[in-house]
Short mmCIF file of C-alpha atoms in Angstrom, two decimals:
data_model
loop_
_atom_site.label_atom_id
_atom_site.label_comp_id
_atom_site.label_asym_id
_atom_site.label_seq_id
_atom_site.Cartn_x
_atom_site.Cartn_y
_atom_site.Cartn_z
CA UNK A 281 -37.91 12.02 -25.43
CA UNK A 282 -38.86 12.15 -21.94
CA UNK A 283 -39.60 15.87 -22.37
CA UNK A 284 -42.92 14.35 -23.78
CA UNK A 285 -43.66 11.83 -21.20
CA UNK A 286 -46.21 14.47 -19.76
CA UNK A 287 -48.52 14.23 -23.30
CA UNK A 288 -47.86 10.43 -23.44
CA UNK A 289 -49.07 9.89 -20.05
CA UNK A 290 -52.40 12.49 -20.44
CA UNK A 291 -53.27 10.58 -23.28
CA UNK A 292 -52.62 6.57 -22.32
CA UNK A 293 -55.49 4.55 -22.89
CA UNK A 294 -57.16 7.19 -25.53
CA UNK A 295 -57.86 6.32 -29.26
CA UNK A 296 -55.63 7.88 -31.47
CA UNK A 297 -57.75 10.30 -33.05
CA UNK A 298 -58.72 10.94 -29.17
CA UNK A 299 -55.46 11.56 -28.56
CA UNK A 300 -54.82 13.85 -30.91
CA UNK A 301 -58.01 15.60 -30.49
CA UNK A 302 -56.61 16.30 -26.68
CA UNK A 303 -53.73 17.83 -27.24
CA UNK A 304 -53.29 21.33 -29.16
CA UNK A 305 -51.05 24.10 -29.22
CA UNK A 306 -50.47 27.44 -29.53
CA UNK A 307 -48.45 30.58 -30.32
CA UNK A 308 -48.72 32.85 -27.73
CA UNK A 309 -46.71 36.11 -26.57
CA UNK A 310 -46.99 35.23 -22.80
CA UNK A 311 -44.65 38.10 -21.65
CA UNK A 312 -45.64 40.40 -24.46
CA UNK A 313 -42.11 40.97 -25.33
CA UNK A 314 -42.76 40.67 -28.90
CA UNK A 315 -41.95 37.28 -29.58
CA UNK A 316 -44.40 34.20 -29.34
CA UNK A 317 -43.53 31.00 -27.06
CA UNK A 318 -44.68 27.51 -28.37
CA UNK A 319 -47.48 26.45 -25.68
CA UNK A 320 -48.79 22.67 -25.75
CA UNK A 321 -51.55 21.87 -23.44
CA UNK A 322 -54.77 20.11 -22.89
CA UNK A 323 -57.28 20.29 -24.34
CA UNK A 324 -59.59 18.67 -21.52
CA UNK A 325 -60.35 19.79 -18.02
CA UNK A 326 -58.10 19.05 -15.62
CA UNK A 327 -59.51 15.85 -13.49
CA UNK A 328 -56.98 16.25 -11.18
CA UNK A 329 -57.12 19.84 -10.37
CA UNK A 330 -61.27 20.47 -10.44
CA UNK A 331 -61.03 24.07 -9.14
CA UNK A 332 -58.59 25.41 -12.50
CA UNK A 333 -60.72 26.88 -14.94
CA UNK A 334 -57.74 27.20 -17.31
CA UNK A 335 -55.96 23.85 -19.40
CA UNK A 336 -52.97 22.19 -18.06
CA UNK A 337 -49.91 23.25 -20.19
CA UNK A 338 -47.42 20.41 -21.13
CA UNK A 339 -44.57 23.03 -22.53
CA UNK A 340 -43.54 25.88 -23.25
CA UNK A 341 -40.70 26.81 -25.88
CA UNK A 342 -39.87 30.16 -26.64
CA UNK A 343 -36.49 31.59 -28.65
CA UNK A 344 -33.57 32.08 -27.02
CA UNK A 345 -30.45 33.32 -29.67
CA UNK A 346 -32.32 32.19 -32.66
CA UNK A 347 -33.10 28.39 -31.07
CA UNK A 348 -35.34 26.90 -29.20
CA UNK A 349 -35.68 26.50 -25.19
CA UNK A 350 -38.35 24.67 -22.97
CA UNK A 351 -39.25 27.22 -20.47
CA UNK A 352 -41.74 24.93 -18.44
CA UNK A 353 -42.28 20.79 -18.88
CA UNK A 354 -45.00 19.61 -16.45
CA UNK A 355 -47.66 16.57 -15.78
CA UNK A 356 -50.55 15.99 -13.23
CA UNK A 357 -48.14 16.19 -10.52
CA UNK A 358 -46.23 18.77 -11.36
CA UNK A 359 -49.24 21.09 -13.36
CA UNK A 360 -48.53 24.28 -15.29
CA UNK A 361 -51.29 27.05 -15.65
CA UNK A 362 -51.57 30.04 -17.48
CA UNK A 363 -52.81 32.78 -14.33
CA UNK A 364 -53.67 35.99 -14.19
CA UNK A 365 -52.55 38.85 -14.36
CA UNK A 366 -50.68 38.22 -17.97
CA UNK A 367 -47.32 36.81 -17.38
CA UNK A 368 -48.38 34.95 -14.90
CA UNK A 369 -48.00 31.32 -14.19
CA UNK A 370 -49.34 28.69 -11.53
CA UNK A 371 -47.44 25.09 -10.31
CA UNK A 372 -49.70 22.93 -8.77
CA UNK A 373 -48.12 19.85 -7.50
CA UNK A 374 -46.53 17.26 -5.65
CA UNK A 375 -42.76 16.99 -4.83
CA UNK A 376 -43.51 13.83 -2.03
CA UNK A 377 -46.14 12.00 0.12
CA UNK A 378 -45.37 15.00 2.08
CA UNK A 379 -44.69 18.06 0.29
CA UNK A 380 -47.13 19.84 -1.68
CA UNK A 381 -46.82 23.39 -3.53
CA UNK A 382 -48.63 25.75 -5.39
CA UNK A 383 -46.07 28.39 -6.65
CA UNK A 384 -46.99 31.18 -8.69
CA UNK A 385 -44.05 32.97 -11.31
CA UNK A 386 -43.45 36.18 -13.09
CA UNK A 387 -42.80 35.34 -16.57
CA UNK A 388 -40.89 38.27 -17.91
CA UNK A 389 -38.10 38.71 -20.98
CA UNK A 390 -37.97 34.99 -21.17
CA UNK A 391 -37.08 34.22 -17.60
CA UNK A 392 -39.37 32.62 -14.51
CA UNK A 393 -39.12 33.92 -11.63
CA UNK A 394 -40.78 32.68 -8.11
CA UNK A 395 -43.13 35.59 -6.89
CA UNK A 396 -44.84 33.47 -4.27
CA UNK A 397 -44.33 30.14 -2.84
CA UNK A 398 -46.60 27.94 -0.87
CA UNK A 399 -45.47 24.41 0.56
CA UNK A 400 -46.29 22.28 2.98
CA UNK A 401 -43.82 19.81 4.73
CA UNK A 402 -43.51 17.46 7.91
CA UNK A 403 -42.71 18.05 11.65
CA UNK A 404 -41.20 15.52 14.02
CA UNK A 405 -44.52 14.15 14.98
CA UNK A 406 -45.44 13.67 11.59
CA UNK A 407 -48.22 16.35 11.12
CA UNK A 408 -48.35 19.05 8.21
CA UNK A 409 -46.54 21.88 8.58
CA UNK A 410 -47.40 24.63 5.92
CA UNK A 411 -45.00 27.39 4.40
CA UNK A 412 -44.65 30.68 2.42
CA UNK A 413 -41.40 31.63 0.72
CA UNK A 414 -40.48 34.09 -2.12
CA UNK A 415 -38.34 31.55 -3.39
CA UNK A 416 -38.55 28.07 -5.45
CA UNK A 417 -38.12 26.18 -2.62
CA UNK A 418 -39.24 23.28 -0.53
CA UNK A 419 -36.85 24.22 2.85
CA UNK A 420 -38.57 24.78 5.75
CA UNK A 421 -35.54 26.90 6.77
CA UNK A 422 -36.16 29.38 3.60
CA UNK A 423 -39.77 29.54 4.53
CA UNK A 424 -42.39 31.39 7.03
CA UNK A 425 -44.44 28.72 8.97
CA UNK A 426 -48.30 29.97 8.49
CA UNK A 427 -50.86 29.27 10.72
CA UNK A 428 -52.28 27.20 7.91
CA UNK A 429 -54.53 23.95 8.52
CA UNK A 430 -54.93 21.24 5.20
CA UNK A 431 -58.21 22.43 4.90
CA UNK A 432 -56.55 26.30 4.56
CA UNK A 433 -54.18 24.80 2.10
CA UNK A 434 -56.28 23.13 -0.14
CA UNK A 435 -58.77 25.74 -0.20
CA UNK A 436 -55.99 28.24 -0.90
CA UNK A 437 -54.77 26.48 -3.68
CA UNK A 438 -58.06 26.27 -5.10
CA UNK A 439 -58.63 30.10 -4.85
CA UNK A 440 -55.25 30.25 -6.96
CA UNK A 441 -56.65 27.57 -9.25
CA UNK A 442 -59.58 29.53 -9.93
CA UNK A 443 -57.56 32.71 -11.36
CA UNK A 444 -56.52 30.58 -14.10
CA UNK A 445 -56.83 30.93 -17.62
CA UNK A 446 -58.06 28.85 -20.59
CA UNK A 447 -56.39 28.92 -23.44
CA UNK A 448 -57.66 28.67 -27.18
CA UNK A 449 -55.78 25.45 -28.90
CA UNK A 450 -55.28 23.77 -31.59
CA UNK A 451 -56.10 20.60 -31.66
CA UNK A 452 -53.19 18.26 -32.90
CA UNK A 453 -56.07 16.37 -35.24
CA UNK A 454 -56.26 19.30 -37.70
CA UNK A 455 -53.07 18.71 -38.32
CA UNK A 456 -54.66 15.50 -39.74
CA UNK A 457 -53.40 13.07 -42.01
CA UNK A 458 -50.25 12.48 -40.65
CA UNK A 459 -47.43 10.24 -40.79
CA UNK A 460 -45.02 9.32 -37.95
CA UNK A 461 -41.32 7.58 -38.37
CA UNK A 462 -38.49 7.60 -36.63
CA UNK A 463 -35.24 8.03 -37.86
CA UNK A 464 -32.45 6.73 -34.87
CA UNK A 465 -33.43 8.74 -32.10
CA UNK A 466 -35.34 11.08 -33.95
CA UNK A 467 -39.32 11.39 -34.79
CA UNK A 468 -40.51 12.56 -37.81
CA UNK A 469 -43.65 13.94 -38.66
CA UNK A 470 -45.19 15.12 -42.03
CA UNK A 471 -48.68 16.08 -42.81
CA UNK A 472 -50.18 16.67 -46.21
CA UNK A 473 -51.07 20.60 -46.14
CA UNK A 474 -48.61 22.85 -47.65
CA UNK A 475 -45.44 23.24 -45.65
CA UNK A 476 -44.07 26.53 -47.28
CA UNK A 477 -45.09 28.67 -44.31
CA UNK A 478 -43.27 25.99 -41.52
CA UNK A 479 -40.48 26.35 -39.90
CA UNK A 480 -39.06 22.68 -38.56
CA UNK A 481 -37.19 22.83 -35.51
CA UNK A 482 -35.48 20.43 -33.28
CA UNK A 483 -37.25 21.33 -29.44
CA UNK A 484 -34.58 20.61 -26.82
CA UNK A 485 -33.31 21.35 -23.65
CA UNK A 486 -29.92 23.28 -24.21
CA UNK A 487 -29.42 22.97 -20.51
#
């Protein structure tokens, strides 16, 4: 499923009980609504994003009509971050060789939404321009141009990165033994602890 090509590539060239020692989840009522989303992160500090004092989050699922819907999906380039306040999330990442953003969202009744927007783009002579917009965006037309150097950037983003929050996992190894087959396009996974308190469900993208 290439919603899971963000754990497969933080975890390429590790062990398989490395693996599955770096890689946890949660249940966690982000937008204290009530009702828990499904968080999967790392376990391991970011190497790509020093400053972030919180774990990179792979996904999010939370409940939408009874089923299940990925809220967030992200990777080194495109990093998810648990902020403060609560309900608050940071994107840290790369959209080109020239654009990069740091975008932090409300996450409220089940729904994202951009609160602020930093980006950085290209002018005609090729140097960094830098942006702030109140939406999800990467147009320099939808934007404010800042007075912003790379140096003010980067040590913006890091400011931003050092609001976040670490979350308390767990690891995918206590889940330990388990069995993996696949059944056509399907994985299937079964441990040996009692099962009568899981619910199985089928995480997709209903979009």
């Amino acid at each position: 499923d290439d919603d899971f090509f963000c754990i497969s590539a933080a975890v390429e060239g590790k062990s398989h009980a490395e693996a599955l020692q770096s890689v946890g989840y949660t249940l966690l009522d982000i937008d204290q609504n009530g009702t828990q989303e499904l968080v999967i992160a790392s376990n391991a500090k970011p190497s790509d994003y020093p400053s972030c004092k919180g774990n990179m989050i792979f996904l999010i699922y939370d409940l939408h009509n009874g089923k299940p819907r990925k809220i967030v999906s992200g990777h080194y380039r495109n990093a998810w971050f648990l902020s403060r306040p609560d309900r608050e999330l940071l994107n840290i990442g790369s959209v080109s060789a020239a654009c990069s953003i740091h975008t932090l969202y409300d996450y409220i009744n089940g729904e994202l939404t951009c609160r602020d927007n930093w980006y950085s783009g290209l002018n005609e002579e090729g140097d960094h321009i830098f942006y702030h917009s109140y939406e999800a965006t990467t147009d320099p037309a939808k934007g404010e141009q800042l007075s912003f150097t790379m140096d003010d950037f980067i040590s913006h983003e890091d400011e931003l990165a050092a609001e976040t929050r670490r979350i308390k996992l767990t690891p995918f190894a206590d889940l330990r033994p388990l069995t993996v087959r696949q059944e056509g396009t399907d994985m299937v996974f079964a441990v040996t602890a009692a099962v009568r308190d899981f619910t199985t469900v089928k995480l997709s993208n209903p979009h």
